Amino acid sequence: MPLAGIALAPLLVSHLAHPHHRRSSVASAAAARRRPRAVQCSATATAASGEGAGDDGELSRGTLLWRAAKLPIYSVALVPLTVGSACAYHHVGSFFGKRYFVLLVASVLVITWLNLSNDVYDSDTGADKNKKESVVNIVGSRTMTQYAANISLLFGFMGLFWAFAQAGDARFILSVTCAIICGYVYQCPPFRLSYRGLGEPLCFAAFGPLATTAFYFSNSSRNISSGTALLPLSKTVIASSILVGLTTTLILFCSHFHQIDGDRAVGKMSPLVRIGTKTGSRLVTLGVVTLYVLLAAFGMSKSLPSACTVLCALTLPVGKWVVDYVLKNHEVSLSYHSPTYSKKKLTPFRYRLKRLTLQFQDNSKIFMAKYYCVRLHALFGMALASGLVLARNGTLV
């Protein structure tokens, strides 16, 4: 059953804890009393300038390794495969367990290549110069990271071609190869289309219509007596792939919030470099609203069974959580409130000066936005796959 795979999703979306240096509450309070206001503001701004910096700008070795591994991001390998397999199960009632898990391993290896090579090429341009969790910076060797990326891609292709031999459907290998090509032109020279702000369209195409549909085609069957039984391209898999592509694109889009300064410095014109965080936060809201509007439209047009509509609608609180978090944390207002002066004792000019509001991006908080999007992506995908399976079994139609 496809649900055996999507059950792994919660393991990939655990909250990324920020390490804290242990200090007694008395010492912390004393330090806070001794620290001048100007120093406090300066320290906060300095921490915000780092990519996801925690307290005092320092991260433990374990946290750096966790961030470098990017385990929650591997839900982008799990969800398209599981939703595509669930679409095939909904259509013909068959599920190939061994093929599914081989493809899962192959997908993880391809995503590993994508992550490692992204760190390699971002180190070449200087985009990851101050990114502590970059694998290149942790390992200290660009060459070793590049070799690891290429080996991962090689073994990933081996798994994909094995599945192609089992399915006998050329549409599968063509679609999944096109998805990998999208990943290559996204980050690798001479293309580097992500530096031109084209990462989001490539991400949508790769993980949505290409990968999800490819994994649907991977469930075609080949036998000696009847030859190859090819699955038809259905409106259900098209609708499902669009929804998966949209939730995946939200992850990529929100990953730019805490990297704007670094991207701008090296000429990487991500969407948020072009439009800013305020407009970007509104686009996140629009993206989440679009996700559920499309869900309703696909349900009413019978492109998706009602089970999918009902179960995916249950993720609305998670979608609202993403929107609220981004709107709240894409920038922070710090207002100066004097404990010793009141408005009556200050001239209007000095009062306005004291109440000057400083707007700046809080990277330590907005860094987590992409992980909230990962939760939405995994839970929405789990609901979508569950609805397809339940509809096939007649529980809901």
Tab-separated table of C-alpha atoms in Angstrom:
chain	number	residue	atom	x	y	z
A	1	MET	CA	0.000	0.000	0.000
A	2	PRO	CA	1.280	3.502	-0.797
A	3	LEU	CA	0.452	4.597	2.750
A	4	ALA	CA	3.355	2.519	4.030
A	5	GLY	CA	5.669	5.114	2.556
A	6	ILE	CA	3.841	8.309	3.450
A	7	ALA	CA	3.797	7.154	7.070
A	8	LEU	CA	7.515	8.046	7.085
A	9	ALA	CA	6.735	11.715	6.471
A	10	PRO	CA	6.289	12.757	10.138
A	11	LEU	CA	9.815	11.497	10.845
A	12	LEU	CA	11.203	14.072	8.414
A	13	VAL	CA	9.420	17.155	9.708
A	14	SER	CA	10.497	17.326	13.338
A	15	HIS	CA	11.115	20.858	14.573
A	16	LEU	CA	14.665	22.085	14.170
A	17	ALA	CA	15.730	23.063	17.628
A	18	HIS	CA	18.030	26.002	18.143
A	19	PRO	CA	20.843	25.288	20.572
A	20	HIS	CA	21.148	27.528	23.586
A	21	HIS	CA	24.147	28.106	25.755
A	22	ARG	CA	23.381	27.083	29.297
A	23	ARG	CA	23.461	29.966	31.737
A	24	SER	CA	21.767	30.422	35.060
A	25	SER	CA	18.719	32.636	35.134
A	26	VAL	CA	20.421	34.925	37.667
A	27	ALA	CA	23.472	35.397	35.438
A	28	SER	CA	21.281	36.002	32.391
A	29	ALA	CA	19.221	38.621	34.207
A	30	ALA	CA	22.340	40.348	35.522
A	31	ALA	CA	23.872	40.425	32.056
A	32	ALA	CA	20.689	41.870	30.620
A	33	ARG	CA	20.674	44.654	33.252
A	34	ARG	CA	24.306	45.540	32.582
A	35	ARG	CA	23.963	45.566	28.796
A	36	PRO	CA	23.333	49.042	27.282
A	37	ARG	CA	20.376	49.478	24.988
A	38	ALA	CA	22.551	50.439	22.031
A	39	VAL	CA	24.594	47.284	22.472
A	40	GLN	CA	21.435	45.180	22.623
A	41	CYS	CA	20.161	46.591	19.341
A	42	SER	CA	23.574	46.191	17.736
A	43	ALA	CA	23.896	42.590	18.854
A	44	THR	CA	20.439	41.767	17.598
A	45	ALA	CA	21.123	43.311	14.216
A	46	THR	CA	24.408	41.441	13.967
A	47	ALA	CA	22.720	38.133	14.730
A	48	ALA	CA	20.088	38.900	12.138
A	49	SER	CA	22.704	39.410	9.465
A	50	GLY	CA	23.897	35.824	9.779
A	51	GLU	CA	22.095	32.974	8.100
A	52	GLY	CA	19.940	31.432	10.743
A	53	ALA	CA	22.226	32.424	13.543
A	54	GLY	CA	21.178	31.338	16.946
A	55	ASP	CA	22.071	32.817	20.320
A	56	ASP	CA	25.370	34.672	20.228
A	57	GLY	CA	25.663	33.665	16.558
A	58	GLU	CA	27.028	30.249	17.554
A	59	LEU	CA	25.666	26.854	16.571
A	60	SER	CA	26.664	23.518	18.024
A	61	ARG	CA	28.387	20.936	15.853
A	62	GLY	CA	25.312	18.710	16.056
A	63	THR	CA	23.013	21.482	14.840
A	64	LEU	CA	25.355	22.299	11.961
A	65	LEU	CA	25.390	18.642	10.896
A	66	TRP	CA	21.601	18.439	11.202
A	67	ARG	CA	21.154	21.504	9.032
A	68	ALA	CA	23.723	20.265	6.532
A	69	ALA	CA	21.916	16.896	6.277
A	70	LYS	CA	18.600	18.698	5.608
A	71	LEU	CA	16.633	15.578	6.535
A	72	PRO	CA	13.219	17.302	6.558
A	73	ILE	CA	13.825	18.450	2.976
A	74	TYR	CA	13.894	14.802	1.871
A	75	SER	CA	10.112	14.830	2.096
A	76	VAL	CA	10.346	16.237	-1.446
A	77	ALA	CA	11.583	12.774	-2.466
A	78	LEU	CA	8.933	10.913	-0.474
A	79	VAL	CA	5.793	12.865	-1.350
A	80	PRO	CA	5.889	12.818	-5.201
A	81	LEU	CA	6.701	9.097	-5.174
A	82	THR	CA	3.942	8.247	-2.718
A	83	VAL	CA	1.293	10.430	-4.345
A	84	GLY	CA	2.202	9.075	-7.795
A	85	SER	CA	2.000	5.489	-6.514
A	86	ALA	CA	-1.307	6.254	-4.785
A	87	CYS	CA	-2.683	7.609	-8.079
A	88	ALA	CA	-1.725	4.326	-9.764
A	89	TYR	CA	-3.296	2.335	-6.936
A	90	HIS	CA	-6.461	4.421	-7.228
A	91	HIS	CA	-6.620	3.743	-10.958
A	92	VAL	CA	-5.807	0.022	-11.213
A	93	GLY	CA	-5.558	-1.214	-7.620
A	94	SER	CA	-1.956	-2.409	-7.877
A	95	PHE	CA	1.079	-1.519	-5.788
A	96	PHE	CA	4.627	-2.825	-6.259
A	97	GLY	CA	6.271	-2.671	-2.844
A	98	LYS	CA	9.820	-3.590	-3.855
A	99	ARG	CA	9.743	-1.132	-6.757
A	100	TYR	CA	8.426	1.591	-4.467
A	101	PHE	CA	11.228	1.265	-1.919
A	102	VAL	CA	13.948	1.020	-4.568
A	103	LEU	CA	12.588	4.222	-6.095
A	104	LEU	CA	12.495	5.830	-2.659
A	105	VAL	CA	16.186	5.106	-2.129
A	106	ALA	CA	16.975	6.302	-5.672
A	107	SER	CA	15.014	9.512	-5.099
A	108	VAL	CA	16.823	10.194	-1.836
A	109	LEU	CA	20.153	9.742	-3.631
A	110	VAL	CA	19.123	12.172	-6.372
A	111	ILE	CA	18.049	14.750	-3.771
A	112	THR	CA	21.393	14.200	-2.016
A	113	TRP	CA	23.133	15.023	-5.297
A	114	LEU	CA	20.950	18.113	-5.644
A	115	ASN	CA	21.798	19.351	-2.137
A	116	LEU	CA	25.526	18.599	-2.306
A	117	SER	CA	26.052	20.041	-5.773
A	118	ASN	CA	24.079	23.135	-4.750
A	119	ASP	CA	26.544	23.673	-1.889
A	120	VAL	CA	29.470	23.110	-4.258
A	121	TYR	CA	28.378	25.627	-6.858
A	122	ASP	CA	27.200	28.178	-4.280
A	123	SER	CA	30.662	27.969	-2.712
A	124	ASP	CA	32.152	28.743	-6.132
A	125	THR	CA	30.153	31.966	-6.403
A	126	GLY	CA	30.621	32.948	-2.765
A	127	ALA	CA	26.916	32.682	-1.945
A	128	ASP	CA	27.691	30.242	0.898
A	129	LYS	CA	30.771	32.047	2.183
A	130	ASN	CA	29.165	32.753	5.570
A	131	LYS	CA	26.823	29.758	5.587
A	132	LYS	CA	28.077	27.628	8.465
A	133	GLU	CA	25.857	24.664	7.588
A	134	SER	CA	27.219	24.384	4.035
A	135	VAL	CA	28.637	20.889	3.513
A	136	VAL	CA	31.650	22.382	1.716
A	137	ASN	CA	32.402	24.598	4.722
A	138	ILE	CA	31.938	21.744	7.200
A	139	VAL	CA	33.997	19.184	5.254
A	140	GLY	CA	36.518	21.771	4.116
A	141	SER	CA	36.829	20.231	0.659
A	142	ARG	CA	34.948	21.226	-2.470
A	143	THR	CA	36.368	18.261	-4.396
A	144	MET	CA	35.253	15.662	-1.868
A	145	THR	CA	31.754	17.150	-1.760
A	146	GLN	CA	31.578	17.128	-5.560
A	147	TYR	CA	32.645	13.465	-5.696
A	148	ALA	CA	30.032	12.527	-3.117
A	149	ALA	CA	27.365	14.357	-5.133
A	150	ASN	CA	28.317	12.593	-8.384
A	151	ILE	CA	28.391	9.159	-6.726
A	152	SER	CA	24.930	9.791	-5.260
A	153	LEU	CA	23.572	10.713	-8.689
A	154	LEU	CA	25.152	7.627	-10.272
A	155	PHE	CA	23.595	5.226	-7.768
A	156	GLY	CA	20.314	7.107	-8.001
A	157	PHE	CA	20.216	6.581	-11.756
A	158	MET	CA	20.960	2.885	-11.255
A	159	GLY	CA	17.836	2.558	-9.111
A	160	LEU	CA	15.752	4.543	-11.589
A	161	PHE	CA	16.841	2.380	-14.533
A	162	TRP	CA	16.123	-0.782	-12.549
A	163	ALA	CA	12.569	0.471	-11.976
A	164	PHE	CA	12.296	1.348	-15.663
A	165	ALA	CA	13.288	-2.222	-16.574
A	166	GLN	CA	10.573	-3.517	-14.251
A	167	ALA	CA	7.845	-1.168	-15.483
A	168	GLY	CA	8.736	-1.133	-19.171
A	169	ASP	CA	7.243	2.350	-19.574
A	170	ALA	CA	9.521	4.788	-21.408
A	171	ARG	CA	7.398	7.714	-20.207
A	172	PHE	CA	8.674	7.072	-16.686
A	173	ILE	CA	12.380	7.322	-17.443
A	174	LEU	CA	11.871	10.270	-19.817
A	175	SER	CA	9.833	12.236	-17.267
A	176	VAL	CA	12.148	11.555	-14.333
A	177	THR	CA	15.208	12.407	-16.462
A	178	CYS	CA	13.597	15.727	-17.415
A	179	ALA	CA	12.993	16.396	-13.701
A	180	ILE	CA	16.692	15.791	-12.972
A	181	ILE	CA	17.668	18.064	-15.873
A	182	CYS	CA	15.541	20.785	-14.266
A	183	GLY	CA	17.630	20.307	-11.117
A	184	TYR	CA	20.838	20.593	-13.118
A	185	VAL	CA	19.983	23.790	-14.973
A	186	TYR	CA	18.645	25.216	-11.705
A	187	GLN	CA	22.073	25.324	-10.051
A	188	CYS	CA	24.893	24.020	-12.243
A	189	PRO	CA	27.086	26.005	-14.649
A	190	PRO	CA	26.811	27.295	-17.259
A	191	PHE	CA	23.056	27.675	-16.680
A	192	ARG	CA	22.520	28.533	-12.973
A	193	LEU	CA	18.957	29.635	-13.686
A	194	SER	CA	18.328	30.043	-9.959
A	195	TYR	CA	20.587	33.117	-10.137
A	196	ARG	CA	18.112	34.601	-12.609
A	197	GLY	CA	15.118	34.027	-10.356
A	198	LEU	CA	13.833	30.989	-12.271
A	199	GLY	CA	14.233	28.450	-9.476
A	200	GLU	CA	10.572	28.358	-8.495
A	201	PRO	CA	9.168	27.512	-11.972
A	202	LEU	CA	11.817	24.800	-12.360
A	203	CYS	CA	11.019	23.416	-8.915
A	204	PHE	CA	7.290	23.302	-9.682
A	205	ALA	CA	7.853	21.480	-12.966
A	206	ALA	CA	10.434	19.052	-11.585
A	207	PHE	CA	8.645	17.867	-8.458
A	208	GLY	CA	5.094	18.357	-9.675
A	209	PRO	CA	4.071	17.437	-13.232
A	210	LEU	CA	7.352	15.654	-14.058
A	211	ALA	CA	8.321	13.650	-10.949
A	212	THR	CA	4.842	12.862	-9.610
A	213	THR	CA	3.615	11.777	-13.052
A	214	ALA	CA	6.820	9.800	-13.626
A	215	PHE	CA	6.317	7.826	-10.415
A	216	TYR	CA	2.738	7.175	-11.489
A	217	PHE	CA	4.049	5.711	-14.756
A	218	SER	CA	6.555	3.605	-12.798
A	219	ASN	CA	3.629	1.445	-11.698
A	220	SER	CA	3.041	0.156	-15.204
A	221	SER	CA	3.504	-3.608	-15.369
A	222	ARG	CA	5.286	-5.949	-17.763
A	223	ASN	CA	4.612	-9.672	-18.040
A	224	ILE	CA	5.367	-12.376	-20.580
A	225	SER	CA	1.769	-13.269	-21.465
A	226	SER	CA	0.215	-9.845	-21.977
A	227	GLY	CA	3.267	-7.673	-22.598
A	228	THR	CA	3.472	-4.214	-21.015
A	229	ALA	CA	0.320	-2.738	-19.471
A	230	LEU	CA	0.780	1.029	-19.655
A	231	LEU	CA	-1.127	3.329	-17.329
A	232	PRO	CA	-3.118	6.078	-19.067
A	233	LEU	CA	-2.453	9.697	-18.146
A	234	SER	CA	-5.488	10.658	-16.063
A	235	LYS	CA	-6.887	13.934	-14.786
A	236	THR	CA	-6.401	12.634	-11.241
A	237	VAL	CA	-2.627	12.359	-11.564
A	238	ILE	CA	-2.432	15.728	-13.337
A	239	ALA	CA	-4.393	17.431	-10.545
A	240	SER	CA	-2.337	15.668	-7.861
A	241	SER	CA	0.956	16.623	-9.499
A	242	ILE	CA	-0.046	20.303	-9.625
A	243	LEU	CA	-0.813	20.316	-5.899
A	244	VAL	CA	2.451	18.531	-5.052
A	245	GLY	CA	4.400	20.959	-7.235
A	246	LEU	CA	2.826	23.935	-5.483
A	247	THR	CA	3.638	22.766	-1.942
A	248	THR	CA	7.207	21.934	-2.995
A	249	THR	CA	7.666	25.372	-4.545
A	250	LEU	CA	6.557	27.004	-1.294
A	251	ILE	CA	9.497	25.303	0.451
A	252	LEU	CA	11.998	26.712	-2.028
A	253	PHE	CA	10.453	30.178	-1.993
A	254	CYS	CA	10.541	30.426	1.807
A	255	SER	CA	14.151	29.222	1.900
A	256	HIS	CA	15.190	32.572	0.368
A	257	PHE	CA	13.944	34.778	3.213
A	258	HIS	CA	17.032	34.423	5.402
A	259	GLN	CA	19.509	34.571	2.488
A	260	ILE	CA	18.595	37.854	0.814
A	261	ASP	CA	21.746	39.769	1.778
A	262	GLY	CA	24.067	36.932	0.763
A	263	ASP	CA	22.216	36.352	-2.511
A	264	ARG	CA	22.259	40.029	-3.408
A	265	ALA	CA	25.987	40.282	-2.678
A	266	VAL	CA	26.851	37.608	-5.268
A	267	GLY	CA	24.265	38.658	-7.843
A	268	LYS	CA	21.833	35.812	-7.180
A	269	MET	CA	18.540	37.443	-8.133
A	270	SER	CA	16.130	35.233	-6.237
A	271	PRO	CA	12.472	36.341	-6.224
A	272	LEU	CA	12.850	37.845	-2.735
A	273	VAL	CA	15.916	39.840	-3.762
A	274	ARG	CA	13.774	41.357	-6.516
A	275	ILE	CA	10.530	41.982	-4.619
A	276	GLY	CA	11.546	42.183	-0.942
A	277	THR	CA	10.225	40.344	2.097
A	278	LYS	CA	6.972	42.290	2.452
A	279	THR	CA	5.727	41.418	-1.024
A	280	GLY	CA	7.238	37.957	-0.623
A	281	SER	CA	5.204	37.301	2.516
A	282	ARG	CA	2.070	38.273	0.605
A	283	LEU	CA	3.011	35.844	-2.162
A	284	VAL	CA	3.289	33.068	0.433
A	285	THR	CA	-0.261	33.907	1.523
A	286	LEU	CA	-1.386	33.867	-2.111
A	287	GLY	CA	0.353	30.526	-2.683
A	288	VAL	CA	-1.336	28.856	0.282
A	289	VAL	CA	-4.737	30.277	-0.683
A	290	THR	CA	-4.202	29.077	-4.269
A	291	LEU	CA	-3.375	25.586	-2.983
A	292	TYR	CA	-6.738	25.198	-1.262
A	293	VAL	CA	-8.698	26.952	-4.016
A	294	LEU	CA	-7.247	24.472	-6.529
A	295	LEU	CA	-8.053	21.623	-4.145
A	296	ALA	CA	-11.692	22.715	-4.054
A	297	ALA	CA	-11.790	23.211	-7.830
A	298	PHE	CA	-10.321	19.767	-8.501
A	299	GLY	CA	-12.809	18.251	-6.090
A	300	MET	CA	-15.817	19.943	-7.696
A	301	SER	CA	-14.653	18.971	-11.189
A	302	LYS	CA	-14.217	15.334	-10.049
A	303	SER	CA	-10.545	15.433	-10.941
A	304	LEU	CA	-9.914	14.307	-7.375
A	305	PRO	CA	-12.154	12.043	-5.282
A	306	SER	CA	-14.019	13.656	-2.408
A	307	ALA	CA	-11.843	11.719	0.042
A	308	CYS	CA	-8.845	13.776	-1.089
A	309	THR	CA	-10.769	17.029	-0.755
A	310	VAL	CA	-11.955	16.203	2.752
A	311	LEU	CA	-8.616	14.950	4.086
A	312	CYS	CA	-6.520	17.692	2.476
A	313	ALA	CA	-8.922	20.311	3.831
A	314	LEU	CA	-7.988	19.091	7.313
A	315	THR	CA	-4.499	20.552	6.743
A	316	LEU	CA	-5.921	24.085	6.570
A	317	PRO	CA	-4.677	24.925	10.105
A	318	VAL	CA	-1.141	24.028	8.997
A	319	GLY	CA	-1.504	26.263	5.946
A	320	LYS	CA	-2.710	29.115	8.147
A	321	TRP	CA	0.215	28.442	10.486
A	322	VAL	CA	2.662	28.911	7.593
A	323	VAL	CA	1.002	32.155	6.510
A	324	ASP	CA	0.840	33.605	10.016
A	325	TYR	CA	4.447	32.687	10.762
A	326	VAL	CA	5.827	34.286	7.599
A	327	LEU	CA	3.711	37.430	7.966
A	328	LYS	CA	4.835	37.818	11.560
A	329	ASN	CA	8.533	37.044	11.185
A	330	HIS	CA	9.620	38.256	7.768
A	331	GLU	CA	10.612	41.462	9.555
A	332	VAL	CA	10.611	42.658	13.167
A	333	SER	CA	9.813	46.074	14.604
A	334	LEU	CA	11.893	47.265	17.548
A	335	SER	CA	10.488	50.355	19.211
A	336	TYR	CA	12.516	52.405	21.641
A	337	HIS	CA	10.605	52.938	24.881
A	338	SER	CA	12.423	55.030	27.486
A	339	PRO	CA	11.765	53.913	31.074
A	340	THR	CA	12.834	57.274	32.531
A	341	TYR	CA	11.300	59.840	30.203
A	342	SER	CA	7.666	60.471	29.452
A	343	LYS	CA	6.182	62.312	26.511
A	344	LYS	CA	5.634	65.425	28.664
A	345	LYS	CA	9.338	65.731	29.507
A	346	LEU	CA	10.525	65.473	25.894
A	347	THR	CA	10.253	67.823	22.976
A	348	PRO	CA	8.147	66.469	20.098
A	349	PHE	CA	11.276	65.930	18.057
A	350	ARG	CA	13.095	64.006	20.795
A	351	TYR	CA	9.965	61.985	21.568
A	352	ARG	CA	9.613	60.963	17.938
A	353	LEU	CA	13.310	60.153	17.874
A	354	LYS	CA	12.997	57.978	20.968
A	355	ARG	CA	10.083	56.123	19.360
A	356	LEU	CA	11.981	55.549	16.123
A	357	THR	CA	11.131	52.107	14.820
A	358	LEU	CA	13.882	50.023	13.311
A	359	GLN	CA	12.779	47.513	10.703
A	360	PHE	CA	15.054	44.617	9.918
A	361	GLN	CA	14.838	41.000	8.956
A	362	ASP	CA	15.108	38.489	11.807
A	363	ASN	CA	16.960	35.623	10.147
A	364	SER	CA	17.044	33.441	13.239
A	365	LYS	CA	13.245	33.164	13.105
A	366	ILE	CA	12.476	33.359	9.389
A	367	PHE	CA	15.056	30.597	8.826
A	368	MET	CA	12.405	28.208	10.164
A	369	ALA	CA	9.758	29.232	7.600
A	370	LYS	CA	10.913	26.628	5.082
A	371	TYR	CA	10.571	23.890	7.698
A	372	TYR	CA	6.985	24.935	8.388
A	373	CYS	CA	6.416	24.653	4.641
A	374	VAL	CA	7.965	21.169	4.779
A	375	ARG	CA	5.340	20.203	7.349
A	376	LEU	CA	2.568	21.503	5.130
A	377	HIS	CA	4.080	19.666	2.148
A	378	ALA	CA	4.381	16.340	3.999
A	379	LEU	CA	0.979	16.460	5.708
A	380	PHE	CA	-0.823	17.638	2.561
A	381	GLY	CA	0.868	14.866	0.562
A	382	MET	CA	-0.055	12.282	3.196
A	383	ALA	CA	-3.676	13.439	3.115
A	384	LEU	CA	-3.734	13.396	-0.688
A	385	ALA	CA	-2.313	9.868	-0.901
A	386	SER	CA	-4.626	8.636	1.864
A	387	GLY	CA	-7.654	10.031	0.048
A	388	LEU	CA	-6.709	8.250	-3.178
A	389	VAL	CA	-6.285	4.924	-1.375
A	390	LEU	CA	-9.534	5.296	0.592
A	391	ALA	CA	-11.445	6.206	-2.565
A	392	ARG	CA	-10.157	3.081	-4.284
A	393	ASN	CA	-11.233	0.948	-1.349
A	394	GLY	CA	-14.691	2.488	-1.370
A	395	THR	CA	-14.426	4.183	2.016
A	396	LEU	CA	-15.034	7.592	0.421
A	397	VAL	CA	-15.570	8.379	-3.241
